[in-house]
Each structure stands twice: as structure tokens, then as C-alpha cells.
Amino acid sequence: MERIFHTPEGVRDICQEECRQKLLIQKKIRRIFHLYGFQDIETPTFEFFEVFSREVGTTPSKELYKFFDREGNTLVLRPDFTPSIARCAVSCFPLNMEPVRLCYAGNTFVNNSSFQGRMKEATQMGAERIGDSSSDADAEMLAMVVNCLLETGLRDFQISVGEVNFFKALLEDAKKDDEMERKLRELISNKNNFGVEELIRGQNLPKELENAFFQLPYLFGGAEILKKAKKLTSNQRAIRAIHRLEEIYEILKCYGYENYVTFDLGMLSKYRYYTGIIFQAYTYGTGEPIVKGGRYDNLLEHFGKAAAASGFGISIDQLMLALSRQNIPVTVPEEEEIILSYTIENRRDAIVQAVNLRREGKRVILKKLGEEGI
């Protein structure tokens, strides 16, 4: 009996029209990156384990694909591009001069549980802006996300924006341990309002602080949410975080993209390297965010040089799923195809003709007559 080979769980083949459509989507997004002045970069598919260690604050160790090289070093398939780009930027670019704008495309590998229903290999495109700590940089990254999604044909989407410093400022006032923070992060991220109240009520916190934590899961919506958040606390770090979001919102108005943005101060990323603004883009037809990003001003210091940075990654697979389910066509331009049939007698003439046509940029297929039943 003939053996049929198939792919392992969590990965799949992409071929024919779907593959052509995926490449077209990537081409459109890369064009937007280049229009904003970003330059392409490639980093290795696997890195030393330390690039994605717990200290970096990226993917949990149990979700990494780990293996060893000949010298016994632990290597991992990249689960996330940002630490790789940060490592490369430290060694390859002068970070004390003009901001560095880098963009990339490639696959990530995360050993998710099969019960989560997620692919273990996923295609991602993204951009990182290094050496710029300004609100203008954050706003431009958000504008570029909007620009990229519109370019692919998507129209109904929303970018939810948060600020980790608001939550961190409240935590500092609470003076609680890491376990308390972990539980609170999980409850707030899941919008578990009752769980947050139950956890906080037993901590003997000041009334203002207690109320601020109670309100966190509810702090999502339009720009009016920012005004409400400022009234919840007198913590200056938390208030500065809100002021920054207000400034970013005003800059987005200059782009004309403010209607694509909402705010969620209860958004808390699993990536612990984020230090400021964080954001996720959502649309119909997929339960997962199609874009994730944020500011990570301390990450590059882990690799040897301090520099402010922000960036985002677009899940190409989730984006294509959304386009398909929303019946948005991804029309691949038809290429003229020239078929040259030949026999043994005129083989040389056919090949010379094909070479010349290909030099002109024509798509040519050579077919030998006879053996294929033509």
C-alpha cells in the first residue's frame, strides 16, 4: 500500500491560488513599509535561547521549540521577531544618531497546546522603529498599521490602544508581590470584573486605589475613557501615561485615522518587555488579533545598548482568514503565459526563443511534444 505523507499537527501547506494571494498581500504591506522609509532586514530562524529567555519577557519557555547545536548550546526557533530585531540592531546599527527603521517578513514558531486551535507556524510581517521615544513615533506606527490594513482591502477594523504604565503605576502604589501582580494581570486581561473585585477587596488598599483597580476592566472605549481614567488616580506616573495617549490621539487626527482607534487601559500583553503604549487590531472573521505591537524602551539594553523603540507585527495568516470570511477579494493579476511546444528536431530553436522572451520579462513554459502525449 502506498504511504501518504502529511504535515505534523499545527503546520500546513499553502499552495496554488492561496499561495499567490498570500504573496500579493505581503507585497502590498511591504510597499507601505517602504513608503514610510523602513528598510528590510532578515534575522535567523533560530537563535540562542538567551535571546528569548524569561529575563527578556517574551514567550514562556514551555512554548519554545528548543534543540542543541554541536557544542551543546541551547537554540530555539524564533517565537517572536522583536527580540531578534533588537539583538541585531544593537550590533549592526549606530543607535546614537538618526532613528533606525526596520521591517521584516518571516515565520514564527510557538509550541501552542493543540487545544488552543492555533497554528504552530505562522507568517508575520512587521516594523520596528528604534531610537525614537516620542509620541510622534508611536502615532506613526499606529498610522502605518491603518495604512497597511487598508492597502490589503480591509475596511472594518479597530485598533485597541492601551498603556502599561497606567497599570504599573497603580501596582507601585499597591506595593504587592509578583504573585499578586500575576493574578491581577490575568483577571484584568480576561475582563473578569468580579474576580478583580474579589482579589482587591482583601488587600486593604486606600479607597482611591481600590476603586481604580475596580474600574480597570471597564476602561475601554473612545477618547472619553481617557478623561475618566485621569479622575481615578492622583498618581503622576499614571496621569502622564494618559496624557501621552491623548497626545498620540491628537497626532492621529492629523493622519485622519483617529476613527480606527479605541482605548483599553485594561489591555495587558503577555510580553513583559513592553514599557508604554501597547495595541492590538481586530476585525470580523477571526477570534485572534491581526496586529500586535507596542513600545519597548528597555529591551535593547538587554543586548548591550540602551535605546527607545516601538514596533508591531501583522499576522498574515489571520489577516487572510479575515479577508476570506469578509468576502474581500484578493485579486492576483493574470500573467500572460507563452507555451512553446517543441520536438527533438527544433529543440534548440525553441530554447533560444524562450531565453529571449524571458529576457523581455515574459513568462514562458517549454513543453516537449510526444512523450507527454501532446
Coordinates of C-alpha atoms in Angstrom, one line a residue:
M1 CA 0.0 0.0 0.0
E2 CA 1.3 3.4 -1.0
R3 CA 2.3 5.5 2.1
I4 CA 0.7 9.0 2.2
F5 CA 2.8 11.7 3.9
H6 CA 1.1 14.6 5.7
T7 CA 2.2 17.6 7.8
P8 CA 2.6 17.5 11.6
E9 CA -0.1 19.0 13.8
G10 CA 0.0 22.8 13.8
V11 CA 1.5 23.4 10.4
R12 CA 0.1 23.2 6.8
D13 CA 0.9 23.5 3.2
I14 CA -0.1 26.7 1.3
C15 CA -0.3 26.3 -2.4
Q16 CA -1.9 27.3 -5.7
E17 CA -4.2 30.4 -5.6
E18 CA -3.9 30.8 -1.8
C19 CA -0.2 31.0 -2.0
R20 CA -0.4 33.6 -4.8
Q21 CA -2.8 35.6 -2.8
K22 CA -0.6 35.4 0.3
L23 CA 2.4 36.7 -1.6
L24 CA 0.4 39.5 -3.1
I25 CA -0.8 40.6 0.4
Q26 CA 2.8 40.6 1.6
K27 CA 3.9 42.6 -1.4
K28 CA 1.3 45.3 -0.6
I29 CA 2.3 45.5 3.0
R30 CA 6.0 45.7 2.2
R31 CA 5.2 48.6 -0.2
I32 CA 3.7 50.5 2.7
F33 CA 6.7 49.8 4.9
H34 CA 9.0 51.2 2.2
L35 CA 6.8 54.3 1.7
Y36 CA 7.3 55.2 5.4
G37 CA 11.1 54.9 5.0
F38 CA 11.6 51.4 6.6
Q39 CA 14.4 49.1 5.3
D40 CA 14.2 45.4 5.0
I41 CA 16.1 43.1 7.5
E42 CA 16.4 39.4 7.9
T43 CA 17.3 37.6 11.1
P44 CA 18.0 33.9 11.7
T45 CA 15.1 31.4 12.0
F46 CA 16.8 30.1 15.2
E47 CA 18.7 31.9 17.9
F48 CA 20.4 31.2 21.2
F49 CA 17.9 30.5 24.0
E50 CA 19.1 33.6 25.9
V51 CA 17.5 35.9 23.2
F52 CA 14.1 34.7 24.3
S53 CA 14.8 33.9 27.9
R54 CA 12.5 34.8 30.8
E55 CA 14.6 37.9 31.6
V56 CA 13.7 39.3 28.1
G57 CA 10.0 38.9 28.9
T58 CA 8.9 37.1 25.7
T59 CA 7.3 33.7 25.0
P60 CA 7.2 31.2 28.0
S61 CA 9.9 28.6 27.9
K62 CA 7.5 25.7 27.6
E63 CA 6.1 27.1 24.4
L64 CA 9.5 27.3 22.7
Y65 CA 10.9 24.8 20.2
K66 CA 14.3 24.0 21.7
F67 CA 17.2 22.0 20.4
F68 CA 21.0 21.8 20.7
D69 CA 23.9 22.6 18.5
R70 CA 27.2 20.5 18.3
E71 CA 28.7 22.5 21.2
G72 CA 25.7 21.8 23.5
N73 CA 24.3 25.4 23.3
T74 CA 20.5 25.6 23.6
L75 CA 18.9 27.0 20.5
V76 CA 15.3 27.9 19.8
L77 CA 13.1 28.5 16.7
R78 CA 12.1 32.2 17.0
P79 CA 8.6 32.6 18.6
D80 CA 8.7 36.4 18.2
F81 CA 10.6 38.7 15.9
T82 CA 11.1 41.7 18.2
P83 CA 13.9 40.3 20.4
S84 CA 15.7 39.1 17.3
I85 CA 15.5 42.6 15.7
A86 CA 16.6 44.2 18.9
R87 CA 19.7 41.9 19.2
C88 CA 20.6 42.6 15.5
A89 CA 20.1 46.4 15.8
V90 CA 22.5 46.6 18.7
S91 CA 25.3 45.0 16.7
C92 CA 24.6 46.4 13.2
F93 CA 23.3 49.9 13.5
P94 CA 24.5 53.2 15.1
L95 CA 21.8 53.8 17.7
N96 CA 23.0 57.2 18.9
M97 CA 22.3 59.0 15.6
E98 CA 19.1 59.1 13.5
P99 CA 16.3 56.7 14.4
V100 CA 16.6 53.3 12.7
R101 CA 13.5 52.0 10.7
L102 CA 13.5 48.2 10.1
C103 CA 10.9 45.9 8.5
Y104 CA 10.7 42.2 8.1
A105 CA 8.8 39.2 6.9
G106 CA 9.1 35.6 8.0
N107 CA 7.7 32.7 10.1
T108 CA 7.4 32.3 13.8
F109 CA 7.2 29.0 15.8
V110 CA 5.3 28.6 19.0
N111 CA 4.5 25.2 20.5
N112 CA 0.9 26.0 21.5
S113 CA -1.3 23.4 23.1
S114 CA -3.4 21.6 20.5
F115 CA -6.5 22.6 22.4
Q116 CA -5.9 26.3 21.6
G117 CA -6.6 25.7 17.9
R118 CA -3.7 27.9 16.8
M119 CA -1.2 27.1 14.1
K120 CA 2.3 26.4 15.5
E121 CA 4.0 28.0 12.5
A122 CA 2.7 31.4 11.4
T123 CA 3.8 34.1 8.9
Q124 CA 4.4 37.5 10.3
M125 CA 5.3 40.9 8.8
G126 CA 6.3 43.8 11.0
A127 CA 8.2 47.0 11.5
E128 CA 10.4 48.3 14.3
R129 CA 11.4 52.0 14.9
I130 CA 14.5 52.2 17.1
G131 CA 16.0 55.3 18.7
D132 CA 12.9 57.5 18.9
S133 CA 11.0 57.8 22.2
S134 CA 8.4 60.4 21.0
S135 CA 4.7 60.3 20.9
D136 CA 5.0 61.1 17.2
A137 CA 6.8 57.8 16.7
D138 CA 4.0 55.9 18.4
A139 CA 1.4 57.7 16.4
E140 CA 3.3 57.0 13.1
M141 CA 3.4 53.3 13.9
L142 CA -0.3 53.2 14.5
A143 CA -0.9 55.2 11.3
M144 CA 1.2 52.7 9.4
V145 CA -0.9 49.8 10.8
V146 CA -4.0 51.5 9.5
N147 CA -2.3 52.2 6.1
C148 CA -1.2 48.5 5.8
L149 CA -4.7 47.1 6.6
L150 CA -6.4 49.5 4.2
E151 CA -4.0 48.6 1.5
T152 CA -5.0 44.9 1.7
G153 CA -8.7 45.8 1.2
L154 CA -9.8 45.6 4.8
R155 CA -12.2 48.3 5.9
D156 CA -13.9 47.2 9.1
F157 CA -11.3 47.0 11.8
Q158 CA -10.4 48.7 15.0
I159 CA -7.1 49.2 16.8
S160 CA -7.4 48.9 20.6
V161 CA -4.7 51.0 22.4
G162 CA -3.5 50.7 26.0
E163 CA -0.7 52.0 28.2
V164 CA 1.1 49.6 30.5
N165 CA 2.4 52.5 32.6
F166 CA -1.1 53.2 33.9
F167 CA -1.4 49.7 35.3
K168 CA 2.2 49.6 36.6
A169 CA 1.8 53.0 38.4
L170 CA -1.2 51.6 40.3
L171 CA 0.7 48.4 41.1
E172 CA 3.6 50.5 42.6
D173 CA 1.1 52.3 44.9
A174 CA -0.4 48.9 45.9
K175 CA 3.1 47.6 46.9
K176 CA 2.2 43.9 46.3
D177 CA 4.3 40.9 45.3
D178 CA 4.8 39.2 41.9
E179 CA 2.1 36.6 42.6
M180 CA -0.5 39.3 43.3
E181 CA 0.5 41.0 40.0
R182 CA 0.3 37.8 38.1
K183 CA -3.3 37.1 39.3
L184 CA -4.4 40.6 38.8
R185 CA -3.0 40.7 35.2
E186 CA -4.8 37.6 34.3
L187 CA -8.1 38.7 35.8
I188 CA -8.0 42.2 34.1
S189 CA -6.8 40.8 30.8
N190 CA -9.8 38.4 30.8
K191 CA -12.2 41.3 31.8
N192 CA -13.1 39.2 34.9
N193 CA -14.7 42.1 36.8
F194 CA -15.9 40.0 39.7
G195 CA -12.6 38.3 40.1
V196 CA -10.8 41.7 40.2
E197 CA -13.1 42.9 42.9
E198 CA -12.8 39.8 45.0
L199 CA -9.0 39.9 44.8
I200 CA -8.6 43.6 45.5
R201 CA -11.1 43.8 48.4
G202 CA -8.8 41.6 50.5
Q203 CA -5.7 43.7 50.1
N204 CA -6.5 46.7 52.4
L205 CA -5.8 49.3 49.8
P206 CA -6.7 53.0 50.0
K207 CA -10.2 53.7 48.7
E208 CA -8.9 55.7 45.6
L209 CA -6.5 52.9 44.6
E210 CA -9.1 50.2 45.3
N211 CA -11.6 52.0 43.1
A212 CA -9.1 52.5 40.3
F213 CA -8.4 48.7 40.2
F214 CA -12.2 48.0 40.2
Q215 CA -12.6 50.3 37.2
L216 CA -9.7 49.0 35.1
P217 CA -11.7 46.2 33.3
Y218 CA -14.3 48.8 32.3
L219 CA -11.9 51.4 31.0
F220 CA -12.3 50.7 27.2
G221 CA -14.0 52.8 24.5
G222 CA -13.5 56.1 22.8
A223 CA -11.3 59.1 23.8
E224 CA -13.8 59.9 26.6
I225 CA -12.3 57.0 28.5
L226 CA -9.0 58.9 28.9
K227 CA -10.8 61.7 30.8
K228 CA -12.4 59.2 33.1
A229 CA -9.1 57.5 33.8
K230 CA -7.4 60.7 34.9
K231 CA -10.1 61.2 37.5
L232 CA -9.5 57.8 39.1
T233 CA -6.0 58.5 40.4
S234 CA -3.6 61.1 41.7
N235 CA -0.6 59.0 40.7
Q236 CA 1.6 61.2 38.5
R237 CA 3.1 58.4 36.5
A238 CA -0.4 57.1 35.7
I239 CA -1.6 60.6 34.7
R240 CA 1.5 61.0 32.4
A241 CA 0.6 57.8 30.7
I242 CA -2.9 59.1 29.9
H243 CA -1.5 62.4 28.7
R244 CA 0.7 60.5 26.3
L245 CA -2.3 58.6 24.9
E246 CA -4.2 61.9 24.5
E247 CA -1.2 63.4 22.6
I248 CA -1.0 60.3 20.3
Y249 CA -4.7 60.6 19.6
E250 CA -4.3 64.3 18.6
I251 CA -1.5 63.3 16.2
L252 CA -3.6 60.5 14.6
K253 CA -6.1 63.2 13.8
C254 CA -3.5 64.8 11.5
Y255 CA -3.3 61.5 9.6
G256 CA -7.1 61.3 9.5
Y257 CA -7.0 57.8 11.2
E258 CA -8.5 58.6 14.6
N259 CA -11.7 56.8 13.9
Y260 CA -9.8 53.5 13.7
V261 CA -8.6 53.8 17.3
T262 CA -10.2 53.0 20.6
F263 CA -8.6 52.8 24.1
D264 CA -8.4 49.9 26.5
L265 CA -6.5 50.6 29.7
G266 CA -7.1 47.0 30.9
M267 CA -5.1 45.6 28.0
L268 CA -2.1 43.8 29.3
S269 CA 0.2 42.0 26.9
K270 CA 1.8 38.6 27.8
Y271 CA 5.1 40.1 26.5
R272 CA 6.6 41.7 29.6
Y273 CA 9.1 43.8 27.6
Y274 CA 6.5 46.4 26.8
T275 CA 7.1 49.7 28.6
G276 CA 4.5 52.1 27.3
I277 CA 1.8 52.1 24.6
I278 CA 0.5 48.7 23.5
F279 CA -2.0 47.9 20.9
Q280 CA -3.9 45.2 19.1
A281 CA -6.0 45.4 15.9
Y282 CA -9.2 43.4 15.5
T283 CA -11.7 42.7 12.7
Y284 CA -14.5 40.3 11.8
G285 CA -14.0 36.7 10.9
T286 CA -11.1 35.9 13.3
G287 CA -11.0 35.5 17.0
E288 CA -7.3 36.5 17.2
P289 CA -5.8 39.9 16.8
I290 CA -4.5 40.5 13.3
V291 CA -1.9 43.0 14.6
K292 CA 0.0 43.3 17.9
G293 CA 2.5 45.9 18.9
G294 CA 3.8 48.5 21.4
R295 CA 6.7 50.4 22.9
Y296 CA 9.7 48.6 24.4
D297 CA 12.2 51.1 25.6
N298 CA 14.3 48.7 27.8
L299 CA 14.6 45.7 25.6
L300 CA 17.7 46.7 23.6
E301 CA 19.6 47.3 26.8
H302 CA 19.4 43.6 27.5
F303 CA 21.6 43.1 24.3
G304 CA 24.1 45.7 25.2
K305 CA 22.9 49.2 24.2
A306 CA 20.1 51.3 25.6
A307 CA 17.7 52.7 23.0
A308 CA 14.0 53.6 22.9
A309 CA 11.9 51.5 20.4
S310 CA 8.4 50.7 19.3
G311 CA 7.1 48.2 16.7
F312 CA 4.3 45.9 15.6
G313 CA 3.7 42.6 13.9
I314 CA 0.9 41.7 11.4
S315 CA -0.3 38.1 11.5
I316 CA -0.6 37.4 7.7
D317 CA -2.5 34.2 8.3
Q318 CA -5.1 35.8 10.5
L319 CA -5.4 38.7 8.0
M320 CA -6.0 36.4 5.1
L321 CA -8.6 34.5 7.1
A322 CA -10.4 37.7 7.8
L323 CA -10.3 38.8 4.2
S324 CA -11.7 35.5 3.1
R325 CA -14.6 35.4 5.7
Q326 CA -15.5 39.0 4.9
N327 CA -15.6 38.1 1.1
I328 CA -13.0 40.7 0.3
P329 CA -11.4 39.6 -3.0
V330 CA -7.6 39.3 -3.2
T331 CA -7.2 39.5 -7.0
V332 CA -3.9 38.3 -8.3
P333 CA -3.1 40.0 -11.7
E334 CA -3.2 37.5 -14.5
E335 CA 0.2 36.9 -16.1
E336 CA 0.4 36.3 -19.8
E337 CA 1.8 32.8 -20.3
I338 CA 3.5 31.7 -23.5
I339 CA 3.7 28.0 -24.2
L340 CA 6.4 26.8 -26.6
S341 CA 6.0 23.3 -27.8
Y342 CA 9.0 21.6 -29.5
T343 CA 10.3 18.3 -30.8
I344 CA 13.8 17.0 -30.7
E345 CA 14.4 18.5 -34.1
N346 CA 13.6 22.1 -33.2
R347 CA 14.6 21.9 -29.5
R348 CA 17.5 24.4 -29.9
D349 CA 15.4 27.0 -31.7
A350 CA 12.6 26.7 -29.0
I351 CA 15.1 27.1 -26.1
V352 CA 16.8 30.1 -27.8
Q353 CA 13.3 31.7 -28.3
A354 CA 12.4 31.0 -24.7
V355 CA 15.6 32.6 -23.4
N356 CA 15.0 35.7 -25.5
L357 CA 11.4 36.1 -24.4
R358 CA 12.3 35.6 -20.7
R359 CA 14.9 38.4 -21.1
E360 CA 12.0 40.6 -22.1
G361 CA 10.2 39.7 -18.9
K362 CA 7.7 37.2 -20.5
R363 CA 6.6 34.1 -18.7
V364 CA 7.5 31.1 -20.9
I365 CA 6.7 27.3 -20.4
L366 CA 8.6 24.8 -22.6
K367 CA 6.8 21.6 -23.5
K368 CA 8.4 18.7 -25.3
L369 CA 6.0 17.1 -27.8
G370 CA 5.4 13.4 -27.9
E371 CA 6.4 11.9 -24.5
E372 CA 3.7 13.8 -22.6
G373 CA 1.0 12.8 -25.0
I374 CA 0.6 16.2 -26.6

